[in-house]
Tab-separated table of C-alpha atoms in Angstrom:
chain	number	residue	atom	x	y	z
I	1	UNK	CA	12.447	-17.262	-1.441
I	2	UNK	CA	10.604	-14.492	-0.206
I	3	UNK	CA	8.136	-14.909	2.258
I	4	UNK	CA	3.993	-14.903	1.561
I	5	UNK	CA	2.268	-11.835	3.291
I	6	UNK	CA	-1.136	-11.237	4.226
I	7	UNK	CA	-2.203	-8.053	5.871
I	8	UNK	CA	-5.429	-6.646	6.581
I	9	UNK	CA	-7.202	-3.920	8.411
I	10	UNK	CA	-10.801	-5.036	9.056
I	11	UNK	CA	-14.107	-4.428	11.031
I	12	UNK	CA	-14.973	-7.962	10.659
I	13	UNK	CA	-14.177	-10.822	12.536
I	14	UNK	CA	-11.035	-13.881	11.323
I	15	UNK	CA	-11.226	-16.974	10.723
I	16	UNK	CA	-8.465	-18.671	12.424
I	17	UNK	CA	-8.476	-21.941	11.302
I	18	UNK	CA	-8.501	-19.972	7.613
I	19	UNK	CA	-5.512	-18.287	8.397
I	20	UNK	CA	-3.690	-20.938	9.639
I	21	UNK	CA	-4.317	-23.462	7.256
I	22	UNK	CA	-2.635	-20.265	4.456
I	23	UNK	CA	0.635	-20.541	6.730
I	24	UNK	CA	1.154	-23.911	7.254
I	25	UNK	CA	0.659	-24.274	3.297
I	26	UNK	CA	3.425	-22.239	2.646
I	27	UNK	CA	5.784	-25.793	3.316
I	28	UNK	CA	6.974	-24.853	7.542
I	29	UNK	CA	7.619	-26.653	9.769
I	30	UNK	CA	6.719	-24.202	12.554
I	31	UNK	CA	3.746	-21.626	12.801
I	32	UNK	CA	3.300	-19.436	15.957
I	33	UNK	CA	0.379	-17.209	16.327
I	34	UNK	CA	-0.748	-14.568	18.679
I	35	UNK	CA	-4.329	-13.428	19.156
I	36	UNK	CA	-4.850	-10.883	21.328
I	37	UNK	CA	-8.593	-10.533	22.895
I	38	UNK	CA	-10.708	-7.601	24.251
I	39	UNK	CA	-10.218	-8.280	28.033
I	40	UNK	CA	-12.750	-8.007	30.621
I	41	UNK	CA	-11.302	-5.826	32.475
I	42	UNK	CA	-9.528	-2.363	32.109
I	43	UNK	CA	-6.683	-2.196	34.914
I	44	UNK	CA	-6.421	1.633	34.469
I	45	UNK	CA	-9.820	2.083	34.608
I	46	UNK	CA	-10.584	-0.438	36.876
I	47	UNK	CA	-13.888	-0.846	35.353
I	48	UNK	CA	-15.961	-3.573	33.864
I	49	UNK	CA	-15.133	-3.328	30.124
I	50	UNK	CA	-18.465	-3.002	28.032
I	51	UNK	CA	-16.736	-2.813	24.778
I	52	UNK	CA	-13.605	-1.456	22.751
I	53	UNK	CA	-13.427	0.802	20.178
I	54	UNK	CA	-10.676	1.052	18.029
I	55	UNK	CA	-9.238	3.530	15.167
I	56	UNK	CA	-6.932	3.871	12.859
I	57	UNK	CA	-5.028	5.789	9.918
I	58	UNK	CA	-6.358	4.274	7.219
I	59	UNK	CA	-3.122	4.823	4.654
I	60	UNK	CA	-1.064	4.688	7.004
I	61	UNK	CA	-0.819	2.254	9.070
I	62	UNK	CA	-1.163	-0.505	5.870
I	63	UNK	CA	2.168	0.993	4.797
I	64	UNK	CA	3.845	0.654	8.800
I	65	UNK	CA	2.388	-3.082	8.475
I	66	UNK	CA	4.158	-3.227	5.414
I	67	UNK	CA	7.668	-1.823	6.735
I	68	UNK	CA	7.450	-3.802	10.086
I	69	UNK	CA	7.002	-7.244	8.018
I	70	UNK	CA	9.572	-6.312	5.746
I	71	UNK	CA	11.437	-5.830	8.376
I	72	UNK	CA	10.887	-9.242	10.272
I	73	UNK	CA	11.526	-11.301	6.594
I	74	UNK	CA	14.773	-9.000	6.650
I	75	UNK	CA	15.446	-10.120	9.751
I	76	UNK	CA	14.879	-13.885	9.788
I	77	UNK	CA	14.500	-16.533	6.999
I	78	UNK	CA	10.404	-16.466	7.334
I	79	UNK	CA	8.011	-18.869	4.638
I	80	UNK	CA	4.929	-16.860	5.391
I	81	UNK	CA	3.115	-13.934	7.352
I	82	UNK	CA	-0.338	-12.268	8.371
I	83	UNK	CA	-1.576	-9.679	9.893
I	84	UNK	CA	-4.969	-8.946	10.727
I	85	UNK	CA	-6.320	-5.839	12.974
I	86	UNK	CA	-9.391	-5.392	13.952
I	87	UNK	CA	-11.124	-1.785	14.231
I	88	UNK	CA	-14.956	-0.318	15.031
I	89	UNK	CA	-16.032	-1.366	18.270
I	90	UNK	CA	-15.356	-4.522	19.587
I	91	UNK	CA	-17.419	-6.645	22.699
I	92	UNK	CA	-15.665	-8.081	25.734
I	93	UNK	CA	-13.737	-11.380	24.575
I	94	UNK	CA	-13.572	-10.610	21.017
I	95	UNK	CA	-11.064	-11.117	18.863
I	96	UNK	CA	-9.081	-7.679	18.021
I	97	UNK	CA	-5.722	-8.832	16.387
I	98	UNK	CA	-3.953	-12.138	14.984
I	99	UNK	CA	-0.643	-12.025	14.262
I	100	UNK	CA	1.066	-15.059	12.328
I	101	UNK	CA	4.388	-16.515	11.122
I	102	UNK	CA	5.225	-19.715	9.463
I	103	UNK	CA	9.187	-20.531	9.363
I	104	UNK	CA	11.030	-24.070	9.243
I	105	UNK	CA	12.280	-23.852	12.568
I	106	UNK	CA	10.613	-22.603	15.755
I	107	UNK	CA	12.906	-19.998	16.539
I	108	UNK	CA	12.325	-17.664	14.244
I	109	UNK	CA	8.821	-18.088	13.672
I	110	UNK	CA	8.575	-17.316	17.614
I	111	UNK	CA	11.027	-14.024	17.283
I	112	UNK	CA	9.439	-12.661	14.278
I	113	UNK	CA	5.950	-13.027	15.874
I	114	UNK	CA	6.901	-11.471	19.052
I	115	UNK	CA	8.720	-8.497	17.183
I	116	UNK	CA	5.636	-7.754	14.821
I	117	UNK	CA	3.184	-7.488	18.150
I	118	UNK	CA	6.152	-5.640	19.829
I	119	UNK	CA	5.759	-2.822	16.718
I	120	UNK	CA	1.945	-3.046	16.212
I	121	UNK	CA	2.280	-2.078	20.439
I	122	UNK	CA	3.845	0.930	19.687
I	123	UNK	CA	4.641	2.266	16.247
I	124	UNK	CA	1.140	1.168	14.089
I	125	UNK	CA	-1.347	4.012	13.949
I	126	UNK	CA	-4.479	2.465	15.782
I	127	UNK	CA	-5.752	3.813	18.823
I	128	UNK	CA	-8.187	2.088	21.083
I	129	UNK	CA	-10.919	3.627	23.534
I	130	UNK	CA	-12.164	1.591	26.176
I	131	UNK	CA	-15.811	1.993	27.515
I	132	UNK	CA	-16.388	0.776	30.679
I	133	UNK	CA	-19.200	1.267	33.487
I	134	UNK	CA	-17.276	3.696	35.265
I	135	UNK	CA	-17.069	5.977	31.711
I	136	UNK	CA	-14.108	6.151	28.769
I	137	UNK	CA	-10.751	6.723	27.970
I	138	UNK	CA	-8.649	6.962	25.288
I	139	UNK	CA	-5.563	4.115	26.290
I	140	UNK	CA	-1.817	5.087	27.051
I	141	UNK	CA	1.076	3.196	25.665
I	142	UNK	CA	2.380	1.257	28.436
I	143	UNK	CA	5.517	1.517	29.584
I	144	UNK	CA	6.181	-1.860	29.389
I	145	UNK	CA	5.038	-2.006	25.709
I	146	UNK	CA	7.878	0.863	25.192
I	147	UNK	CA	10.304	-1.370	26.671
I	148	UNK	CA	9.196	-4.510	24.678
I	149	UNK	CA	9.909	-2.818	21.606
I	150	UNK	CA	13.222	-1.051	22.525
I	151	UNK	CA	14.800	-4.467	22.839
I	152	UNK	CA	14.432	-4.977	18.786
I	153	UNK	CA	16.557	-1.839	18.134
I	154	UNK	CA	19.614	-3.679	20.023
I	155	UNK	CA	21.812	-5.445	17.457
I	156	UNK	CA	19.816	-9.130	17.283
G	1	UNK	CA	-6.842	23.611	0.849
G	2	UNK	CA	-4.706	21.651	3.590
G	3	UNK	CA	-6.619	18.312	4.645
G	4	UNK	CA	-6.362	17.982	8.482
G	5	UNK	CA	-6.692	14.582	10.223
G	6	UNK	CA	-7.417	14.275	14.153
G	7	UNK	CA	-6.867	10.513	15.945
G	8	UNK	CA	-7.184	8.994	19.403
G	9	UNK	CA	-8.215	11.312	22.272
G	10	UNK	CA	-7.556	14.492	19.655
G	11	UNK	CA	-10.571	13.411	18.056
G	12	UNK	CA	-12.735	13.822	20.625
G	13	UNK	CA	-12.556	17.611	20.676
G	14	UNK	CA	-11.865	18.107	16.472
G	15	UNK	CA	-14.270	15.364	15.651
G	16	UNK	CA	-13.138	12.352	13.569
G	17	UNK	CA	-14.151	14.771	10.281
G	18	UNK	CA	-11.116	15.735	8.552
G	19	UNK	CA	-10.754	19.611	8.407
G	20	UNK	CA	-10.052	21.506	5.525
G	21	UNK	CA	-8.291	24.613	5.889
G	22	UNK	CA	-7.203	27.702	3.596
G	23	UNK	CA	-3.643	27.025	2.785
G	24	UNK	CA	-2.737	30.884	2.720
G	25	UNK	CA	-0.605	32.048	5.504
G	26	UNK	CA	0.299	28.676	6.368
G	27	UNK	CA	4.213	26.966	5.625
G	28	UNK	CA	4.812	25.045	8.441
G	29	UNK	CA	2.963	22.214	10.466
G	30	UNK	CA	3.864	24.851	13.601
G	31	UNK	CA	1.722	27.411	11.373
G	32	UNK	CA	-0.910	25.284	11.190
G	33	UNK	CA	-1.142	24.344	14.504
G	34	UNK	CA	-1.456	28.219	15.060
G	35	UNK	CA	-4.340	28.268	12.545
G	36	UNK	CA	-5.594	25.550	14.580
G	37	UNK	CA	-5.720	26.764	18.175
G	38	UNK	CA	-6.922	30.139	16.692
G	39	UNK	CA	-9.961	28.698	15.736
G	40	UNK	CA	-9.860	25.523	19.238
G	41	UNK	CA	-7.419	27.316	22.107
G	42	UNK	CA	-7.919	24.069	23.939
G	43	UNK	CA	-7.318	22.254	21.033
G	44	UNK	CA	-4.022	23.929	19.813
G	45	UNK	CA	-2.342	23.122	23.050
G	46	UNK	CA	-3.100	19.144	22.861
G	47	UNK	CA	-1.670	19.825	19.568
G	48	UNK	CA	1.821	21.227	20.810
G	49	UNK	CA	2.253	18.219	23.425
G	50	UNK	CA	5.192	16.793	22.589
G	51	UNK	CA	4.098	13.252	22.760
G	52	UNK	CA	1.535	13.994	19.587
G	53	UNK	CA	3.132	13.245	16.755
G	54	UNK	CA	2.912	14.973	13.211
G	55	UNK	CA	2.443	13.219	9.908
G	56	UNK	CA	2.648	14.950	6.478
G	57	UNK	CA	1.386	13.169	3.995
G	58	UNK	CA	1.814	9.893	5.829
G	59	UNK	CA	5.413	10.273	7.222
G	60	UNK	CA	5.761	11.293	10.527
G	61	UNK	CA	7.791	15.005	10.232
G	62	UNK	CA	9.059	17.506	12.822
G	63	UNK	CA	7.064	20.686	13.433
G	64	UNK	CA	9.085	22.876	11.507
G	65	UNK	CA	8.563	20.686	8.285
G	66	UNK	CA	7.040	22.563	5.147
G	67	UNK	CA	2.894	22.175	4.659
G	68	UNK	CA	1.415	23.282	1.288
G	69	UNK	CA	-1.901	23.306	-0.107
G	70	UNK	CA	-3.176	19.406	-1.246
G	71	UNK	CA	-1.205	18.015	1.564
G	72	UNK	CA	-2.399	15.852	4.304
G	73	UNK	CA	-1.535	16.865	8.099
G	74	UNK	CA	-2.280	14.303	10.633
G	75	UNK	CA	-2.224	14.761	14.193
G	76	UNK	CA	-1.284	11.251	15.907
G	77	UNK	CA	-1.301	10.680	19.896
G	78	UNK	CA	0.546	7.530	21.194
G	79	UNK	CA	-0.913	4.495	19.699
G	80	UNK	CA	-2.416	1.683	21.194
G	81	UNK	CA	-2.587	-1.029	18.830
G	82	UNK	CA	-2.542	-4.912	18.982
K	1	UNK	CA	-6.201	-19.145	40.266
K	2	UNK	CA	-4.416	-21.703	38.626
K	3	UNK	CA	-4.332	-22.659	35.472
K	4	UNK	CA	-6.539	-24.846	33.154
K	5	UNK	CA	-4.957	-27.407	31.607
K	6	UNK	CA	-5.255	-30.024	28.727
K	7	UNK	CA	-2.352	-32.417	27.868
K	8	UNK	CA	-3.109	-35.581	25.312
K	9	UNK	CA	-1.169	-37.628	23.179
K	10	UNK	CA	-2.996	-39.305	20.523
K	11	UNK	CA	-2.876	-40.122	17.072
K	12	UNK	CA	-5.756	-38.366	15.411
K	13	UNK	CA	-5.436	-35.108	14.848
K	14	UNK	CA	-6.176	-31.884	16.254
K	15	UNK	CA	-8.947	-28.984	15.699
K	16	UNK	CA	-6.715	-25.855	16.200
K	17	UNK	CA	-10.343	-23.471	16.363
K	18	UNK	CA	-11.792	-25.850	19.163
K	19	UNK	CA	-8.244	-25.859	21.215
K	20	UNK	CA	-8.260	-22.041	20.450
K	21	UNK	CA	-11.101	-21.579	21.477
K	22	UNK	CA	-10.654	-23.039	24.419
K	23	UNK	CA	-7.554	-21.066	25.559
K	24	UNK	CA	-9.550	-17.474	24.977
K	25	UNK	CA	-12.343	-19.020	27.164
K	26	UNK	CA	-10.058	-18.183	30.302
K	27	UNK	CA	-10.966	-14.743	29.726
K	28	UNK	CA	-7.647	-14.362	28.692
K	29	UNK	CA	-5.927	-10.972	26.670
K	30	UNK	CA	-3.641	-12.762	24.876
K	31	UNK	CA	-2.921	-16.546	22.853
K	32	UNK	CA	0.120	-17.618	21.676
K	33	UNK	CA	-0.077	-21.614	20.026
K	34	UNK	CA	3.015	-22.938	18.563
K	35	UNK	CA	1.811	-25.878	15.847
K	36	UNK	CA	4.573	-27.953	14.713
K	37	UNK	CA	4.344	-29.499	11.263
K	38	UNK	CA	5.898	-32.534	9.307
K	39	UNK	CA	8.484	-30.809	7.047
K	40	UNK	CA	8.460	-31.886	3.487
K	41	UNK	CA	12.446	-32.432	3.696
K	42	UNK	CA	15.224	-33.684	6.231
K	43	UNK	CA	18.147	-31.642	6.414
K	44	UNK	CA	20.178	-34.468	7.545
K	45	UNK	CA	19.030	-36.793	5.297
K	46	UNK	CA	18.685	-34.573	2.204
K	47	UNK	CA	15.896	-36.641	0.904
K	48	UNK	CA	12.008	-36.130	0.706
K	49	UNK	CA	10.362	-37.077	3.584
K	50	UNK	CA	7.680	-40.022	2.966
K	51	UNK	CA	6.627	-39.975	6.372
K	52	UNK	CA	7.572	-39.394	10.130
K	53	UNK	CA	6.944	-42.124	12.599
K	54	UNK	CA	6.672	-40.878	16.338
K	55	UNK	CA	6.731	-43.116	19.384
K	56	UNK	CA	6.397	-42.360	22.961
K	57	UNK	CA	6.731	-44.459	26.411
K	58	UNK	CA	3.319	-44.115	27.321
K	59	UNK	CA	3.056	-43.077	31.391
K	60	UNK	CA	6.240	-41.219	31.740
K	61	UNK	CA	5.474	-38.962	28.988
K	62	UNK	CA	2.091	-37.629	30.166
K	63	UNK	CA	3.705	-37.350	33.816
K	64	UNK	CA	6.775	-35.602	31.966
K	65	UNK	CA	4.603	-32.980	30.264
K	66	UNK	CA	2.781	-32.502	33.452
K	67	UNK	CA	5.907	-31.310	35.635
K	68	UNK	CA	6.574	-28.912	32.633
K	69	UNK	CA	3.697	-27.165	32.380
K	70	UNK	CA	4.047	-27.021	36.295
K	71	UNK	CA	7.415	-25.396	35.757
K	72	UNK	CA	5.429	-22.830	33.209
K	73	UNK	CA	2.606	-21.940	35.690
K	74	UNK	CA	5.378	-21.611	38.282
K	75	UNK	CA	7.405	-19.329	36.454
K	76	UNK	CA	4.363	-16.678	35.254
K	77	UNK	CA	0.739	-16.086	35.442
K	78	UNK	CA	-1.052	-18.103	32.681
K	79	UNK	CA	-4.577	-18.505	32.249
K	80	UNK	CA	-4.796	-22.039	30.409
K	81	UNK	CA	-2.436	-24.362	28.830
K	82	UNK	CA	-2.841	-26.797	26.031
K	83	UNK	CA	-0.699	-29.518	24.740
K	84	UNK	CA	-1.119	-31.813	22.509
K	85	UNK	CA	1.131	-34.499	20.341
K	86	UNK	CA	0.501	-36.591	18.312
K	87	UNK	CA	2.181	-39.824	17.946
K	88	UNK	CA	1.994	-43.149	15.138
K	89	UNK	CA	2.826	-42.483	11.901
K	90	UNK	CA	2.201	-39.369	9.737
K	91	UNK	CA	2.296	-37.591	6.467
K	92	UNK	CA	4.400	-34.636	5.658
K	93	UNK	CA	2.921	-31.661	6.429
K	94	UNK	CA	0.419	-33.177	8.875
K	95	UNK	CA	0.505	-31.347	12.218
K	96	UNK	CA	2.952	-33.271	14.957
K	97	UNK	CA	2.560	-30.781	18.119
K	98	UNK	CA	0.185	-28.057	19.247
K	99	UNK	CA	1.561	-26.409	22.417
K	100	UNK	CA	-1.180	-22.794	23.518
K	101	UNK	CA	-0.346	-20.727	26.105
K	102	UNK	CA	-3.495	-18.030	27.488
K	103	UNK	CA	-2.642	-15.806	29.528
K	104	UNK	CA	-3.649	-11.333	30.624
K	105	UNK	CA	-0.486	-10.145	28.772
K	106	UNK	CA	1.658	-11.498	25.444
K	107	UNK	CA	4.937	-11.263	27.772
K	108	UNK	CA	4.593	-14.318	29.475
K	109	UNK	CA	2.284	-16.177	26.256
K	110	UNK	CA	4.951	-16.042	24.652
K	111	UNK	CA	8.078	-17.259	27.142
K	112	UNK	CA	5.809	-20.200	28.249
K	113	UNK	CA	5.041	-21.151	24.806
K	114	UNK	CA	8.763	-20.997	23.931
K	115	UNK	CA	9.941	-22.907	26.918
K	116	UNK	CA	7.304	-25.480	26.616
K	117	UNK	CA	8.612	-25.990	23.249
K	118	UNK	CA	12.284	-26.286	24.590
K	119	UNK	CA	11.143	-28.991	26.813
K	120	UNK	CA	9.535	-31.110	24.486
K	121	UNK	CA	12.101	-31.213	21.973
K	122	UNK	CA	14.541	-32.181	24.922
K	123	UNK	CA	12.823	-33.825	27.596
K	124	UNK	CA	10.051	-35.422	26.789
K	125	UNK	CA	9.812	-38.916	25.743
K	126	UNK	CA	9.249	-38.530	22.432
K	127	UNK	CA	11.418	-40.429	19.380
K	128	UNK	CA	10.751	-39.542	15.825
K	129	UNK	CA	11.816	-41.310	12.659
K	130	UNK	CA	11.708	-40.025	9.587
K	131	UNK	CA	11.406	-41.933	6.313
K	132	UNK	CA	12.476	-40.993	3.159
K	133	UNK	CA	13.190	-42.004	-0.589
K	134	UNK	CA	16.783	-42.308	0.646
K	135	UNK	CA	15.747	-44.539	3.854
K	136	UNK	CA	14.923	-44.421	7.210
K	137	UNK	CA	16.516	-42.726	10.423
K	138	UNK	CA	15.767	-42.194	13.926
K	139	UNK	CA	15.907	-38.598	14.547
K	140	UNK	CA	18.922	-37.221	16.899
K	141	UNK	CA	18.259	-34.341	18.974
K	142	UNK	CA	19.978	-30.930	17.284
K	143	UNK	CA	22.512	-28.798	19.095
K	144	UNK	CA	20.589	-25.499	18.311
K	145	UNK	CA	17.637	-27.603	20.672
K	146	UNK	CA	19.871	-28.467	23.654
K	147	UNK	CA	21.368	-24.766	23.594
K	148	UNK	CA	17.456	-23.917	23.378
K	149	UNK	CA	15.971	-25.961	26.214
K	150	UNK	CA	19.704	-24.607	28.448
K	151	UNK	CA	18.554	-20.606	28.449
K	152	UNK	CA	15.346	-21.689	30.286
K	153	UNK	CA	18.292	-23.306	33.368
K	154	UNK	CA	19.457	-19.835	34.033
K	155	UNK	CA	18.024	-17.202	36.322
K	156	UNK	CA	14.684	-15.980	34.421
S	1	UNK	CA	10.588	-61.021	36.278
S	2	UNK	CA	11.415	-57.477	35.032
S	3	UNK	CA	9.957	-55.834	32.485
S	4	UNK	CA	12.457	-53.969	30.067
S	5	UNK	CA	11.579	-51.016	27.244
S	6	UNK	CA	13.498	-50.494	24.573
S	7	UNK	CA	12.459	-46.984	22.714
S	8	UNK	CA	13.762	-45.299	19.472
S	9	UNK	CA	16.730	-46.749	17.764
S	10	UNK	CA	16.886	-49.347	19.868
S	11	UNK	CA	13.837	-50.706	19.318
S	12	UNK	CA	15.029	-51.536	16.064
S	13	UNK	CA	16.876	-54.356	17.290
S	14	UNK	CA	14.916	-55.266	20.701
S	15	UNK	CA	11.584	-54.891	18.941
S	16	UNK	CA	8.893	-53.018	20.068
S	17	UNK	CA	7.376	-55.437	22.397
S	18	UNK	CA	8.691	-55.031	26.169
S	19	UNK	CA	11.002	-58.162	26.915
S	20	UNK	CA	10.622	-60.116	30.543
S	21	UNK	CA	13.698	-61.092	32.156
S	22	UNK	CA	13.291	-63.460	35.111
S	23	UNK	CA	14.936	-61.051	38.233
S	24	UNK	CA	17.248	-63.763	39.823
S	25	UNK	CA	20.828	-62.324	39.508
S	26	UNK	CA	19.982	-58.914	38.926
S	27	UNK	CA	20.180	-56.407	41.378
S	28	UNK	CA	21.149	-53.134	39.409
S	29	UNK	CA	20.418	-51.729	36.070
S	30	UNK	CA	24.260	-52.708	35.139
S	31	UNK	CA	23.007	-56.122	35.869
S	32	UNK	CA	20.377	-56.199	33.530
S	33	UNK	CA	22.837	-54.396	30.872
S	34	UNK	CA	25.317	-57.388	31.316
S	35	UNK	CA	22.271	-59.994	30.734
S	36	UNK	CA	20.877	-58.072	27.307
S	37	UNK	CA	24.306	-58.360	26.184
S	38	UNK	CA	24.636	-61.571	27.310
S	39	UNK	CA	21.410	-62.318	24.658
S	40	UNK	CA	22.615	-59.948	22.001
S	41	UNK	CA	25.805	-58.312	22.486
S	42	UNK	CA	25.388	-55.569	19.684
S	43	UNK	CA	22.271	-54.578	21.533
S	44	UNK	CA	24.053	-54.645	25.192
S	45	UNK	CA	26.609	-52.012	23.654
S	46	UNK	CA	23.812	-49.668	22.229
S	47	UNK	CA	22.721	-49.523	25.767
S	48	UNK	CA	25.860	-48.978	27.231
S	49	UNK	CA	25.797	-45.329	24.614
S	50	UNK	CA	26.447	-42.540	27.605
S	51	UNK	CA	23.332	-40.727	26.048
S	52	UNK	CA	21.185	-43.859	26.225
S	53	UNK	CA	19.455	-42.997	30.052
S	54	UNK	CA	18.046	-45.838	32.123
S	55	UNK	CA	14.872	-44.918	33.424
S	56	UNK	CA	13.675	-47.482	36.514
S	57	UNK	CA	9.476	-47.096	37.129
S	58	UNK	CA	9.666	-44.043	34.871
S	59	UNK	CA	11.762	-42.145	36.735
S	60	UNK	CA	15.641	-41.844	35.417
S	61	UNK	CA	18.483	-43.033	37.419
S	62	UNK	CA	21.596	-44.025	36.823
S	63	UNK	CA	23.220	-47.336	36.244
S	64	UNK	CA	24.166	-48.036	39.425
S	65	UNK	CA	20.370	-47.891	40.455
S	66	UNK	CA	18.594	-50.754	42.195
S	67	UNK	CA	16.528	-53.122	40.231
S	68	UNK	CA	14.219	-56.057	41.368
S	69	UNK	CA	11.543	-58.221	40.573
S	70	UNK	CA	8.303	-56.204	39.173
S	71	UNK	CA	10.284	-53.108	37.915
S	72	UNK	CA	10.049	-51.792	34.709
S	73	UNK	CA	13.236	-50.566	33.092
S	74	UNK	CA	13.297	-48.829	29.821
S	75	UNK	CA	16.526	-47.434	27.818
S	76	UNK	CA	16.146	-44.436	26.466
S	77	UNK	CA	18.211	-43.149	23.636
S	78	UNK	CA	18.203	-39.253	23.315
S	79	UNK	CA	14.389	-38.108	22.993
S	80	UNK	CA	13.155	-35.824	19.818
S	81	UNK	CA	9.540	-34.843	20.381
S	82	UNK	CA	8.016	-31.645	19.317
């Protein structure tokens, strides 16, 4: 059965409990999420983060979302997915992305989650700015991020 | 016309406007980022870093890929999503 | 700084936005919660589930999930942990197990969520039985779990 | 008197309620084995499974371990939480 799959590209805030109430009713017995949060601080920067702003290729990167959860449901038996990314600017401990996946066992709902942040790290057209008090900058791909993702191209 | 996109960093200089530019004279996205740094010197060399990727119509293409008039060019720096 | 950390075993349920919330609190860039659900089937039993009854040893549990989220804080820098599991009887899909994990980067969210996982389905004192149309059964612990919990033995 | 724990399966035949068992004669957790099975033999070879552990004040040992008066012992058949 193929899986359910929610993805959106939004200014507005989630509703997590929402969101997770939609996986869990797709009959799993596992659902892993990852949120990922505006931090505080910037360690390039080394500045006190006043907000983010983020952009994207609107288009675009709905279709890469598309690919990269086809991908995941090609890759593991998966009930349900979602994806939501956050763009505009964004405040110090806000909510930017939530990334979802219900399976019936734990394993794959952890792999598939990890492999969808791994590709929205690196491949998914959004860029972010960070403000800080020290001034802005446009943020680098890190070379750990690179990394993360290189170890999905090995055979799984 | 060609529709030109800018993101990231790139958009700082261009402005997050898309451009629209005459179509004549131009096959290639390499042409166009000629056109380009004729008009933004500074500009046109962010645009031949090889880390900045080109999309064409949505699907990222080498520099020496055909451009024609109605199409969408989109210049893309490293993301930074999640 | 160490981390902040709930454990509880109870019967009532769970409110996944409060715990959530909690986790993000620790000024944290990243949340990863595993939520584990009753499944609507038992592969061993192939009959539909009419319930799961879960009992624990009350004491050596709580002091069992304490040395493993030790072992997690040990092993990376995490910003809060949360686990909670519920116990009595329940209905299918009602929620058995929240485990979060907050912490600066997804890399170690995720491992510490995953190996907290491992070591509750292997070494904490937890017994589940599941009743069905076609009767009852104490649960037995799965092969793909003990292979699970043994990657976390090796060097990490 | 010691107190003793049966969990999972097991409970199924000891009952859920922790039995007392009066310490004189007992000095290991084999022991205590030998006087459960003395009381209900079918139990007694439940808890002499290899993947039953023996776990004396919470912490597990093995059946060799000591055991006296005001202990709690509890058998515990493989665990499946989570």
């Amino acid at each position: 059965m193929a899986a359910a799959v929610r993805i959106r590209i939004q200014e507005a805030d989630f509703d997590l409990a929402a969101e997770h109430a939609w996986l869990a009713a797709s009959g799993a017995g596992a659902v892993v999420t990852f949120t990922g949060l505006v931090r505080e601080f910037d360690r390039d920067l080394e500045g006190r983060v006043e907000g983010l702003f983020l952009q994207h290729y609107p288009g675009m990167t709905e279709r890469l979302l598309g690919e990269v959860v086809e991908e995941a449901c090609r890759r593991w038996p998966l009930c349900a997915v979602v994806v939501i990314h956050r763009v505009g600017r964004l405040a110090p401990g806000e909510r930017i992305v939530l990334v979802g996946v219900a399976a019936h066992h734990r394993a794959p709902a952890f792999a598939a989650a990890a492999l969808l942040m791994d590709y929205l790290k690196t491949r998914a057209t959004f860029w972010k700015r960070t403000d800080t008090d020290r001034g802005s900058r446009w943020l680098d791909l890190h070379d750990e991020d690179r990394r993360a993702a290189a170890r999905w191209e090995e055979p799984w | 016309m060609i529709r030109v996109l800018f993101f990231g960093r790139l958009s700082d200089r261009a402005g997050i406007e898309p451009w629209r530019l005459p179509a004549e004279g131009i096959a290639t996205v390499a042409d166009l980022i000629a056109r380009v740094a004729a008009r933004d010197p500074a500009l046109g060399r962010e645009l031949a870093a090889p880390e900045v990727l080109v999309a064409v119509n949505q699907r990222v293409v080498s520099r020496s890929a055909k451009v024609a008039a109605g199409d969408e060019v989109a210049f893309l720096p490293p993301v930074t999503g999640g």
